[in-house]
Coordinates of C-alpha atoms in Angstrom, one line a residue:
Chain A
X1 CA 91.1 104.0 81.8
X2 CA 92.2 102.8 85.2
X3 CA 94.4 100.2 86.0
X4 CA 92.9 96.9 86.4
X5 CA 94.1 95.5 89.8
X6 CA 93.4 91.7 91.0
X7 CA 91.5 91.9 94.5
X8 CA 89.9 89.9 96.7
X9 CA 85.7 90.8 96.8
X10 CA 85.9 91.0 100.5
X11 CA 88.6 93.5 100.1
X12 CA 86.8 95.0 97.3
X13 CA 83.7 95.6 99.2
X14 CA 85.8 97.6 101.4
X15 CA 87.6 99.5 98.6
X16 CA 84.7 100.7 97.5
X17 CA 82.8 101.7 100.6
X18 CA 86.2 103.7 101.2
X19 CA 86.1 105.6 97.8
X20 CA 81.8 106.1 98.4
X21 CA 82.9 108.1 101.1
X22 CA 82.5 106.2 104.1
X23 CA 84.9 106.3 106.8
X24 CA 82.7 104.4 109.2
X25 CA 83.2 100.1 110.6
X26 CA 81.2 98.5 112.6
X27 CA 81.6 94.7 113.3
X28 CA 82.5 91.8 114.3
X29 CA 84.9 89.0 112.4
X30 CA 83.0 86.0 111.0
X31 CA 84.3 83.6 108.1
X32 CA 84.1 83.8 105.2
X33 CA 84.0 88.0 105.2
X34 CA 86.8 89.1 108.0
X35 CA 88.5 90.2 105.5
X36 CA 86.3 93.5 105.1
X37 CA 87.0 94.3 108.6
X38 CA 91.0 93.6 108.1
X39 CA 90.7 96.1 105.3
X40 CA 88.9 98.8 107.2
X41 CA 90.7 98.6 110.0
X42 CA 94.2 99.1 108.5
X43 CA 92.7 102.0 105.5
X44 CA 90.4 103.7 108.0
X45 CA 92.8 105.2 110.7
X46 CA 94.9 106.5 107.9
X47 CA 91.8 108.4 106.4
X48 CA 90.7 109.7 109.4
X49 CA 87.8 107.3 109.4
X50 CA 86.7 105.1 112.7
X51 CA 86.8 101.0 112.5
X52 CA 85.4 99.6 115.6
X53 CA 85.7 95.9 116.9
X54 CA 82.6 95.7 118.7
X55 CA 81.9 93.6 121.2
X56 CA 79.4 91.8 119.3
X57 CA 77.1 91.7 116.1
X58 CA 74.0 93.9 118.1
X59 CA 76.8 96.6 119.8
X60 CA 77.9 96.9 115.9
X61 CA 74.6 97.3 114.4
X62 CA 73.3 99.6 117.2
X63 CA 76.7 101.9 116.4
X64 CA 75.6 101.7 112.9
X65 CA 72.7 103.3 113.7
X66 CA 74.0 105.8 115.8
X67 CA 76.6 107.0 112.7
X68 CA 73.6 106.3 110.3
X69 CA 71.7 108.8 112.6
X70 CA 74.1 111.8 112.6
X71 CA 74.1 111.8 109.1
X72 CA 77.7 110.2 108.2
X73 CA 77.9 107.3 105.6
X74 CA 78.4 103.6 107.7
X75 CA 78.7 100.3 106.9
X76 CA 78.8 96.7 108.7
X77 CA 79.4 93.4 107.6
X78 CA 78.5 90.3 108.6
X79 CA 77.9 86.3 107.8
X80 CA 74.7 84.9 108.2
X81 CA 74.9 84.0 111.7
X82 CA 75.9 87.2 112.5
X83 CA 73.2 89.2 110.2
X84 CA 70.6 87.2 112.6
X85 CA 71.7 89.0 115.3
X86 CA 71.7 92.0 113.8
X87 CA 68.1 91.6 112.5
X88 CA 66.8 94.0 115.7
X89 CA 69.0 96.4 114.7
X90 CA 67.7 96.6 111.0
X91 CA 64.1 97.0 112.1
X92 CA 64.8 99.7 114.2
X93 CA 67.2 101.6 111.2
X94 CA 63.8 100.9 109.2
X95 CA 61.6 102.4 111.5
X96 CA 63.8 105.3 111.9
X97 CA 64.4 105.4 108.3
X98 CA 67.9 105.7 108.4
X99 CA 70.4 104.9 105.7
X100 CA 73.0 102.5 105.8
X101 CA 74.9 99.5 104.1
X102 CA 74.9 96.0 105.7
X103 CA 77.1 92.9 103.9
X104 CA 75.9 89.5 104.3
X105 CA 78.5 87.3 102.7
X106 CA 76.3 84.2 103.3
X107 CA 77.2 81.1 104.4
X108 CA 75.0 77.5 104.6
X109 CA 72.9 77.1 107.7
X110 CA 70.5 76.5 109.3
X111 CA 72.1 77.4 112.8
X112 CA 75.9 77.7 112.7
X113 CA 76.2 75.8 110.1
X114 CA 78.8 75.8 107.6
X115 CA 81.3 78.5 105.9
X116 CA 80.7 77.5 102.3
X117 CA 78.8 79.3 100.0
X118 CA 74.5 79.4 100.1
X119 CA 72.1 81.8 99.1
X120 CA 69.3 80.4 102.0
X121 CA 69.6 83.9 103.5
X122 CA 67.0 85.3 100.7
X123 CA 64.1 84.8 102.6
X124 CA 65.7 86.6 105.8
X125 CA 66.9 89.5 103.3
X126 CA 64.1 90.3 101.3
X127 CA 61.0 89.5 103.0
X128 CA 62.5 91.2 106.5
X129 CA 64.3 89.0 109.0
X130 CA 63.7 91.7 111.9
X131 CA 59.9 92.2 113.0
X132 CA 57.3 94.9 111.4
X133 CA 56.4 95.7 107.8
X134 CA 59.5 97.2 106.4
X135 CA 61.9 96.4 104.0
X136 CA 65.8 96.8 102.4
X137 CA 67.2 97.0 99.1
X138 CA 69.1 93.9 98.8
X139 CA 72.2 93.9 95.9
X140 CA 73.2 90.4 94.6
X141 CA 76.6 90.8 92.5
X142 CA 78.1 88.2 90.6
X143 CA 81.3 89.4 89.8
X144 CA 84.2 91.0 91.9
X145 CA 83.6 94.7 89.6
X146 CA 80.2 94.2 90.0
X147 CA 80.5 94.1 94.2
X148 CA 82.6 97.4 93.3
X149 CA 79.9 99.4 91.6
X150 CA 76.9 98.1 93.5
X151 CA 78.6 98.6 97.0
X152 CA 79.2 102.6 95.7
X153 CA 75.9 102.5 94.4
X154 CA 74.3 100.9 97.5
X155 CA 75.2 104.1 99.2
X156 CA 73.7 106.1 96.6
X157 CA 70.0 104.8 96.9
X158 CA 70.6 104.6 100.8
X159 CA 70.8 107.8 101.2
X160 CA 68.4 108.6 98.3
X161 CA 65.5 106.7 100.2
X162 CA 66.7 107.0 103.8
X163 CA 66.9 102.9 104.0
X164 CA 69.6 100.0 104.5
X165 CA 70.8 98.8 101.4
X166 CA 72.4 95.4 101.9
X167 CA 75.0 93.8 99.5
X168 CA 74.4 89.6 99.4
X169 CA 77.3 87.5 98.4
X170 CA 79.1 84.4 99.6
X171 CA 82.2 83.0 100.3
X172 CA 82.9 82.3 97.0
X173 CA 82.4 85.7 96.1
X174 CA 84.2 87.0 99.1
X175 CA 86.9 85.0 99.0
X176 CA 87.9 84.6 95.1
X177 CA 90.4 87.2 93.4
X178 CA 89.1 88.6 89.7
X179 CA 90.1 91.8 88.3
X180 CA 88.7 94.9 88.8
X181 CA 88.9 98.3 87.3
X182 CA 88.4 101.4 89.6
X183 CA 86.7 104.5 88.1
X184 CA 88.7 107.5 88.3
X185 CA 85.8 109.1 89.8
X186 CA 83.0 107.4 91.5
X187 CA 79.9 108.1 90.8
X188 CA 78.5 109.5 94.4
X189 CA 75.3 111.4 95.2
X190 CA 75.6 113.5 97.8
X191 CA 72.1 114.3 99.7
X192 CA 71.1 116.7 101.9
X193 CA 70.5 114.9 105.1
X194 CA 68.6 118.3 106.9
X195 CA 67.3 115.5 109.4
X196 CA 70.8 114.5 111.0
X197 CA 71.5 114.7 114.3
X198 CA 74.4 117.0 113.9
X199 CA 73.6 119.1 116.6
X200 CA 71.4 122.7 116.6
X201 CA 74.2 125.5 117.6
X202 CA 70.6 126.8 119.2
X203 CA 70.4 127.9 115.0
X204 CA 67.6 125.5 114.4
X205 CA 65.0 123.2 116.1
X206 CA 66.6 119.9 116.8
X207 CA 66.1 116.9 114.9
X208 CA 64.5 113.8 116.0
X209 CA 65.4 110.2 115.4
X210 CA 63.4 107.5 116.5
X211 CA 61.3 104.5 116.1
X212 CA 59.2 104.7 118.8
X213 CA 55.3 105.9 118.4
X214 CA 53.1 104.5 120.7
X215 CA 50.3 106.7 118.9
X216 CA 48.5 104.2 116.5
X217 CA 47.0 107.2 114.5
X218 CA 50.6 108.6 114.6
X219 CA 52.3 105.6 113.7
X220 CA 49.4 103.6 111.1
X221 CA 50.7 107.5 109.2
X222 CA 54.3 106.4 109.4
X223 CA 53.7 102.9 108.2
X224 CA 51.8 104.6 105.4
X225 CA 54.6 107.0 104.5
X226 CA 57.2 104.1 104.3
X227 CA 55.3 102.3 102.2
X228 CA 54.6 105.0 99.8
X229 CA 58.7 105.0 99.6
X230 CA 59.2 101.5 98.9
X231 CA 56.5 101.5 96.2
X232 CA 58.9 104.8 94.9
X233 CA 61.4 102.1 95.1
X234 CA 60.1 98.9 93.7
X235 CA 58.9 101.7 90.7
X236 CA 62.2 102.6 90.3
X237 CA 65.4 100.1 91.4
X238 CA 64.5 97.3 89.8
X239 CA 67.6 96.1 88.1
X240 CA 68.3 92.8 86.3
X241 CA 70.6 91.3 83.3
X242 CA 69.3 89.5 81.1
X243 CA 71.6 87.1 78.7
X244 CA 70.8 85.3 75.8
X245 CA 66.7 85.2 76.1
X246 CA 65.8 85.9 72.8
X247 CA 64.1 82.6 71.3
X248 CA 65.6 80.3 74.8
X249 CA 63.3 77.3 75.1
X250 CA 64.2 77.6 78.8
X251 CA 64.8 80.9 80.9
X252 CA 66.8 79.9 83.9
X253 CA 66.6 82.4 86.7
X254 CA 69.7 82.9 89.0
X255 CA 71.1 85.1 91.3
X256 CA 75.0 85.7 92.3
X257 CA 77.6 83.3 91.8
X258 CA 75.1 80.4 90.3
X259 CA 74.4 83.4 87.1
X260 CA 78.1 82.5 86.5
X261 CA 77.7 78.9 86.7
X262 CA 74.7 79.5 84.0
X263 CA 76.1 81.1 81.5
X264 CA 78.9 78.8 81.0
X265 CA 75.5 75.8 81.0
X266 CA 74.4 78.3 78.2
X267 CA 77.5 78.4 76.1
X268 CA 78.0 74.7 76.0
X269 CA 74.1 73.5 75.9
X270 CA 74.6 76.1 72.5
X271 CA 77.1 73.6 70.4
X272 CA 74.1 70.7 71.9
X273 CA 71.4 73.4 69.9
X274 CA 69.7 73.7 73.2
X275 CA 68.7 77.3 73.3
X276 CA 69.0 78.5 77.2
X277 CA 68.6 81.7 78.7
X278 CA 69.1 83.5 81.5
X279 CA 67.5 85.9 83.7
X280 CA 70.0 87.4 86.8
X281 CA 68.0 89.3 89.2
X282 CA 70.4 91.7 90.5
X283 CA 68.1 93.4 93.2
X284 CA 66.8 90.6 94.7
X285 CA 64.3 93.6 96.6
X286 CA 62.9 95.5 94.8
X287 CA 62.3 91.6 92.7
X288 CA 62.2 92.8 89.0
X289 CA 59.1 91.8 88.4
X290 CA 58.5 93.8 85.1
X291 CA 60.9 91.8 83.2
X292 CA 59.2 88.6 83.7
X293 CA 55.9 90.2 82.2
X294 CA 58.0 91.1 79.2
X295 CA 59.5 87.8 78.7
X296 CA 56.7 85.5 80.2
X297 CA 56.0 84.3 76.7
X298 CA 59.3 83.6 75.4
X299 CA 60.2 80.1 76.8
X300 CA 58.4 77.1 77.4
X301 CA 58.8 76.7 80.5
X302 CA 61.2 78.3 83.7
X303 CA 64.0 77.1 85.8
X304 CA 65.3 78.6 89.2
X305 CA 68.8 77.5 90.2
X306 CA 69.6 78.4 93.6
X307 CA 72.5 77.4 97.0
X308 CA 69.4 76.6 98.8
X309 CA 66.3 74.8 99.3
X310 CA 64.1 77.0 97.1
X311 CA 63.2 80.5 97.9
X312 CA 63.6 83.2 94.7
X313 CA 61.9 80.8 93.2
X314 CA 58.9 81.8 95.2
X315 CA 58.6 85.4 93.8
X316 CA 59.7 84.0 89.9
X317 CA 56.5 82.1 90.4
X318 CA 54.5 85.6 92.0
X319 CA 55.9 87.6 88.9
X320 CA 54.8 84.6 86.4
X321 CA 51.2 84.3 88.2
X322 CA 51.0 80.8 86.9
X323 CA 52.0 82.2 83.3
X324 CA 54.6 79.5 82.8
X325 CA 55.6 76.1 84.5
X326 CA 58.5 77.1 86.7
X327 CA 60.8 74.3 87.9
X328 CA 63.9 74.6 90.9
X329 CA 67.2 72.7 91.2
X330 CA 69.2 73.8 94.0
X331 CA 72.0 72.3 96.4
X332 CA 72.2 73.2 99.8
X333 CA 74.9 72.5 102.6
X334 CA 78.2 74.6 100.5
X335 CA 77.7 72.2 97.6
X336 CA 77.6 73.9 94.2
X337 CA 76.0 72.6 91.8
X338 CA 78.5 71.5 88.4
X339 CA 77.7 72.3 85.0
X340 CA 76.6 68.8 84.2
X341 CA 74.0 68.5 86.9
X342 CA 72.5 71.7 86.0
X343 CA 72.1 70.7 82.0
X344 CA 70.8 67.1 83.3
X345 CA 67.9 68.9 84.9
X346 CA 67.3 71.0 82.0
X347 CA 67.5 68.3 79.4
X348 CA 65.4 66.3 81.7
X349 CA 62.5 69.1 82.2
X350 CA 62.8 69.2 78.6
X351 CA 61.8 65.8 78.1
X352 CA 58.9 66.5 80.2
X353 CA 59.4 64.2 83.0
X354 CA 57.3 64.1 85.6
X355 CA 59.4 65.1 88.7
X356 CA 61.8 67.4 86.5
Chain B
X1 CA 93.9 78.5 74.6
X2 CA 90.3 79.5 75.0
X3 CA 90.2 78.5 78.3
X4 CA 92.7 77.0 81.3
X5 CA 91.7 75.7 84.5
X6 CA 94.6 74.5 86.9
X7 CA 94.7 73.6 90.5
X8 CA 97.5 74.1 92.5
X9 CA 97.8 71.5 95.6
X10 CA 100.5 71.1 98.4
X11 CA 101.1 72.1 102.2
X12 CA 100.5 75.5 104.2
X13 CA 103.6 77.0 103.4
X14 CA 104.7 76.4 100.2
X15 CA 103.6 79.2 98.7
X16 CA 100.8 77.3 97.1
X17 CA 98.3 80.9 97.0
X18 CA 100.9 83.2 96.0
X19 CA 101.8 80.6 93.4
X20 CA 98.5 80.8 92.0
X21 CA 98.1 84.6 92.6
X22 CA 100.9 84.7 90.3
X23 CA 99.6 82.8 87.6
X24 CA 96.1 85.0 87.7
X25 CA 98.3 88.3 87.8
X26 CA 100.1 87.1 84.7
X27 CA 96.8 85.8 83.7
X28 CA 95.5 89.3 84.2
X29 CA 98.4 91.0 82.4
X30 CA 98.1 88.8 79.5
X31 CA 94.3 90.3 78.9
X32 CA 92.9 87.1 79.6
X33 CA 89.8 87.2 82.2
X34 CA 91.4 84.9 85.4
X35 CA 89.8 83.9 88.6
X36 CA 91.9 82.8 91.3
X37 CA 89.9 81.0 94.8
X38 CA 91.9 79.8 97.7
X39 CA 90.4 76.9 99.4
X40 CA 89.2 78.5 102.7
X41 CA 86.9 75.4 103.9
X42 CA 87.8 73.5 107.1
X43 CA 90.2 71.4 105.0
X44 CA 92.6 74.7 105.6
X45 CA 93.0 73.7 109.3
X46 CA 94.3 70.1 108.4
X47 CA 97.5 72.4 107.0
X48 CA 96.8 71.3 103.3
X49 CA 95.8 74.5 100.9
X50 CA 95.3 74.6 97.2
X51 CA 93.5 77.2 95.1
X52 CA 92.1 76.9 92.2
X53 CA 93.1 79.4 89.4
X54 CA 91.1 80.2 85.8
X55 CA 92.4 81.7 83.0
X56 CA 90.4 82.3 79.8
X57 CA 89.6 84.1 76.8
X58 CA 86.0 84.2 77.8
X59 CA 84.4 85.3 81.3
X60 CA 85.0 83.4 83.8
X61 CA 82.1 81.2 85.3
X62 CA 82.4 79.3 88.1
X63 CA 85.8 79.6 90.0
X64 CA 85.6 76.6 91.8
X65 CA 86.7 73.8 89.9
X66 CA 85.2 70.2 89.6
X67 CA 87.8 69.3 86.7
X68 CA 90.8 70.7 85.5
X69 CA 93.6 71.3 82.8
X70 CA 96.5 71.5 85.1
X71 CA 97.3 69.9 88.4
X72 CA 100.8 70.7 90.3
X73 CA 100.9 69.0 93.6
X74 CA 103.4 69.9 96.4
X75 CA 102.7 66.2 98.7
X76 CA 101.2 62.7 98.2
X77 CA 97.6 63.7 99.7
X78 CA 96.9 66.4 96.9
X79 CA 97.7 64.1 93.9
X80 CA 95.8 61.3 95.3
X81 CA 93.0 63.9 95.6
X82 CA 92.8 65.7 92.6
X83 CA 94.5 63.3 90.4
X84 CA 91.2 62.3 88.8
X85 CA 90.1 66.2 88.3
X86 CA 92.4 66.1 85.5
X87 CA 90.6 66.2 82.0
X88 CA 92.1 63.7 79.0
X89 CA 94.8 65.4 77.7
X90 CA 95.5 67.9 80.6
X91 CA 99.0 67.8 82.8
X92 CA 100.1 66.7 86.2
X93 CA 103.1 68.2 87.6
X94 CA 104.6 66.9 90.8
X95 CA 107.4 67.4 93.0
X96 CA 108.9 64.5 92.9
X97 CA 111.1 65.2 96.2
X98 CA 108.0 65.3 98.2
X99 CA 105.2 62.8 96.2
X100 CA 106.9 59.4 96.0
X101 CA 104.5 57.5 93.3
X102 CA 103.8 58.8 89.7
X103 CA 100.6 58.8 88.1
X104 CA 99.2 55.4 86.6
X105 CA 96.7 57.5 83.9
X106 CA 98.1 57.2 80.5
X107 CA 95.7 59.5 78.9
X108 CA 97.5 62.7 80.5
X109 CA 101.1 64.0 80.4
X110 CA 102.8 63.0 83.9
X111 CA 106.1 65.7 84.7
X112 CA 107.9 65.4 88.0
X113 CA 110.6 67.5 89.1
X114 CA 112.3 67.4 92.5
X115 CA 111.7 71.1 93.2
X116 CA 112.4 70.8 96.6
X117 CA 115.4 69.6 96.4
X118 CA 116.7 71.6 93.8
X119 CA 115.3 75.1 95.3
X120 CA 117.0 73.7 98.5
X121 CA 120.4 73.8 96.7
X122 CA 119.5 77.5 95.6
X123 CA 119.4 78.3 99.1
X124 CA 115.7 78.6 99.5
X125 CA 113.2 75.7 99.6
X126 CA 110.4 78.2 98.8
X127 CA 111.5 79.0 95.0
X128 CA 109.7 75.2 94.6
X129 CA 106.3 76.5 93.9
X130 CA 108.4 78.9 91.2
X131 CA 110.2 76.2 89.8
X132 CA 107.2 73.7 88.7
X133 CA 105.1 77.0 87.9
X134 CA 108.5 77.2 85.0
X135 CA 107.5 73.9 84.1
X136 CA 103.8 74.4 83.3
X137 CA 104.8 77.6 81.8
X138 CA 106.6 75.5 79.4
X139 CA 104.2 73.0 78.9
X140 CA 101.2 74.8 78.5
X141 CA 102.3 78.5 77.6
X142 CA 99.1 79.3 80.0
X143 CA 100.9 82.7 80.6
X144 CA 103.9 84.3 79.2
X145 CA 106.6 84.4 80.5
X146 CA 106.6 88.7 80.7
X147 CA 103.9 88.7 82.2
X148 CA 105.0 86.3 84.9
X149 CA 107.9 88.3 86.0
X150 CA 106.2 91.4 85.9
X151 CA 103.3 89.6 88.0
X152 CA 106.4 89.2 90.6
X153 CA 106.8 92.9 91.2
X154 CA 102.8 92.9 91.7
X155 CA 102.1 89.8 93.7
X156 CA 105.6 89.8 96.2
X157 CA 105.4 92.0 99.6
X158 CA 108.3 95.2 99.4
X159 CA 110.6 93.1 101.3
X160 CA 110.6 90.0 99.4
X161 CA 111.4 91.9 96.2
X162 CA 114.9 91.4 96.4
X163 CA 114.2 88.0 95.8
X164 CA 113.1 88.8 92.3
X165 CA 116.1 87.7 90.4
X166 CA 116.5 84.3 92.3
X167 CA 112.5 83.7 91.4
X168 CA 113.3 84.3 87.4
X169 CA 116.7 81.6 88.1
X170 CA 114.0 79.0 89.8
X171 CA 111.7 80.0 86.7
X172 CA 113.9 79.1 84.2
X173 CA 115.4 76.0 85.7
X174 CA 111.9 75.0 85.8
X175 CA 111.3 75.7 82.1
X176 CA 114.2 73.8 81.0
X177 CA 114.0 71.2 82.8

């Protein structure tokens, strides 16, 4: 067994984009994340990698896609300011279905906004904040070890599906120090990537990258062929934890650092005999839909907790097609919600009044 | 001890984050779970810091704090602020060389130690932090004491190490007094 070490996420992100084997930054500082940059720029150089202060959010994400294009692993991180610049960039990696990894560690708009901790980037994650139908796998970790093993694993279904995986967090996340234990050996696929642009040697015809088709036979095809890949992908990525569901009167749904929040809700509502569960989404694209069929009839009713003004709650509602009533509480701004609000709201759903 | 949550308050400078890095290290090396968050809000720029540190025998939820066990504040601004964070029964420690007034709650225990003063006669005004972490130590047995010194060697830069045996003097002083 390793060591366990106490890091920062931020740094942690880094950590393990280094030991996924990438040895490629792009970006551009922004609280509350910088921190990922400060790593990669003093491990890179000595690994033989490239860290790159760009001159802004769109030169980074357009040197992304360059790397992503020549078939190297790459990564950029951002806040959510920053990730809205960066949104041209992503729909051109989609259409030219490149891999890559792309960290929001969110903070509380709208506009600049705040540096404290939010989730109101879901929308702009998961439904595609760039233009044209595509999408991204979007990772929510709740934990410092989890941002360890879904940032090497983001890289493994990048390059499995040819798409951006993005890791979402926020400053609390980011910013907090927990333990966490590195694996000896990381668990990293290693594709084929016979479509990089790594140059012909006059050995081979050369490769193209683009997203440009101007053809609407030609490119209603290509539209067709990525979305028989992120059906593959809603099929098979789905992932989600649930705790303490069996016989819960409520199911509370949460992503990221409000999960945590939950469970301790859960553990104390317990010695009240208030039976809560919880279901963490931890892709928040592919949504996994499948496990609210399988526990649609469990509770009486739902309840989606969330730093923002209600927007998960959207798809819980989709995958429950009106199965169950499904309530929201959330707190927008940086405020995070306490413990005691969150069981006043389920006590008070409970009750059955009106409002919630 | 199922669960400890302590907030540590004072000026940039005073080795507030390292303080509580060093109580989550020893945390750590005590197999407890420990979350350790340093306020990094726009309060930072007003030159005030405090981080907020869990240690527990269960996972750790929320690492930001809205009460607490533990309170050690480095200046008059942090008690007045997080004075009523502290949950019946929990501790405020103070140093008393930099926060003039004690604490009018009865239902907690109230230390204060001038640890700026005395860390000052060490030689070094920055062993403070060290010496009111010795005091909570000895109060609250939050961490051993082991695991505190060996969360030194983890937590302090190469060139500060040298320090080490002058942090253990500040530690005790603070556990005895």
């Amino acid at each position: 067994m390793a060591e366990k070490v106490l890091m920062k996420g931020n740094e942690v992100i880094a950590e393990a984009a280094i030991r996924a084997g990438c040895k490629h930054y792009f970006g551009y500082p922004i609280t509350p994340q910088t921190e990922i940059a400060h790593y990669m720029a003093k491990k890179l150089p000595e690994i033989g990698g490239v860290f790159v202060q760009a001159e802004s959010e769109i030169a980074a994400i357009n040197m992304v896609y360059g790397a992503a294009a020549a078939g190297i692993r790459v990564i950029t991180s951002s806040s959510s300011p920053g990730i809205s610049l960066k949104q041209e960039g992503l729909s051109y990696i989609a259409g030219a279905e490149l891999p890559c990894v792309v960290v929001n560690i969110v903070r509380c708009g709208p506009g600049l906004g705040g540096i404290l901790p939010a989730q109101c980037d879901y929308f702009q994650a998961v439904k595609g904040g760039g233009h044209g139908d595509y999408r991204m796998v979007v990772f929510s970790p709740s934990s410092v070890q989890e941002l360890y093993e879904l940032t090497v694993e983001a890289f493994n279904v990048a390059d499995r599906y040819r798409i951006t995986s993005m890791i979402m967090g926020d400053g609390m996340l980011g910013q907090m120090m927990e333990a966490v234990e590195f694996k000896d050996e990381e668990n990293i696929e290693t594709v084929e990537k016979d479509w990089a642009l790594t140059g012909t040697r006059m050995k081979r015809e050369h490769n193209i990258i683009t997203s440009v088709n101007v053809n609407p036979y030609e490119l209603e095809k290509i539209n067709e062929g990525l979305q028989a890949k992120y059906k593959k992908i809603v099929e098979n990525e789905q992932r989600v934890e649930i705790y303490n569901c069996k016989d819960a009167d409520v199911i509370i749904v949460a992503h990221g650092t409000v999960a945590r929040i939950i469970k301790n809700v859960i553990e104390t509502l317990k010695h009240e005999g208030i039976r809560v569960g919880l279901i963490r989404p931890i892709t928040l694209w592919p949504f996994p839909t499948e496990i609210f069929e399988k526990y649609a009839s469990v509770p009486k009713m739902f309840l989606t907790v969330e730093l923002s003004a209600g927007q998960m709650v959207e798809d819980v509602r989709l995958a429950l097609n009106g199965k169950k009533p499904v309530y929201f509480y959330g707190r927008m701004g940086g405020m995070i919600p306490t413990q005691k609000e969150i069981m006043d709201k389920i006590k008070s759903i409970l009750r059955g009044d009106r409002d919630g | 001890m199922p669960v400890k949550e302590i907030i540590i308050s004072g000026f940039g400078g005073q080795g507030i984050l390292s303080g509580g890095k060093l109580i989550a290290y020893a945390g750590m090396l005590d197999s407890k779970n420990v979350s350790w968050l340093p306020s990094y809000g726009p309060e930072m720029r007003g030159g005030t810091a405090n981080c907020h540190v869990v240690v527990s025998e269960e996972p750790v939820g929320s690492p930001i704090l809205n009460s607490a066990d533990i309170l050690i504040a480095m200046n008059g601004p942090s008690l007045d602020k997080f004075e009523d964070y502290i949950r019946e029964n929990g501790i405020i420690i103070t140093d008393s060389s930099l926060v003039e007034r004690e604490s009018s709650r009865e239902d907690i225990g109230f230390f204060s130690i001038p640890a700026t003063k005395l860390a000052g006669e060490m030689g070094n005004q920055t062993f403070a932090i060290v010496i009111l972490l010795g005091k909570m130590l000895a109060e609250t047995q939050v961490v051993t004491k082991d695991s505190f010194i060996s969360s030194l060697k983890k937590v302090l830069p190469e060139k500060y190490q040298y320090m080490i045996p002058d942090e253990i003097k500040a530690l005790e002083m603070g556990m005895e007094s």
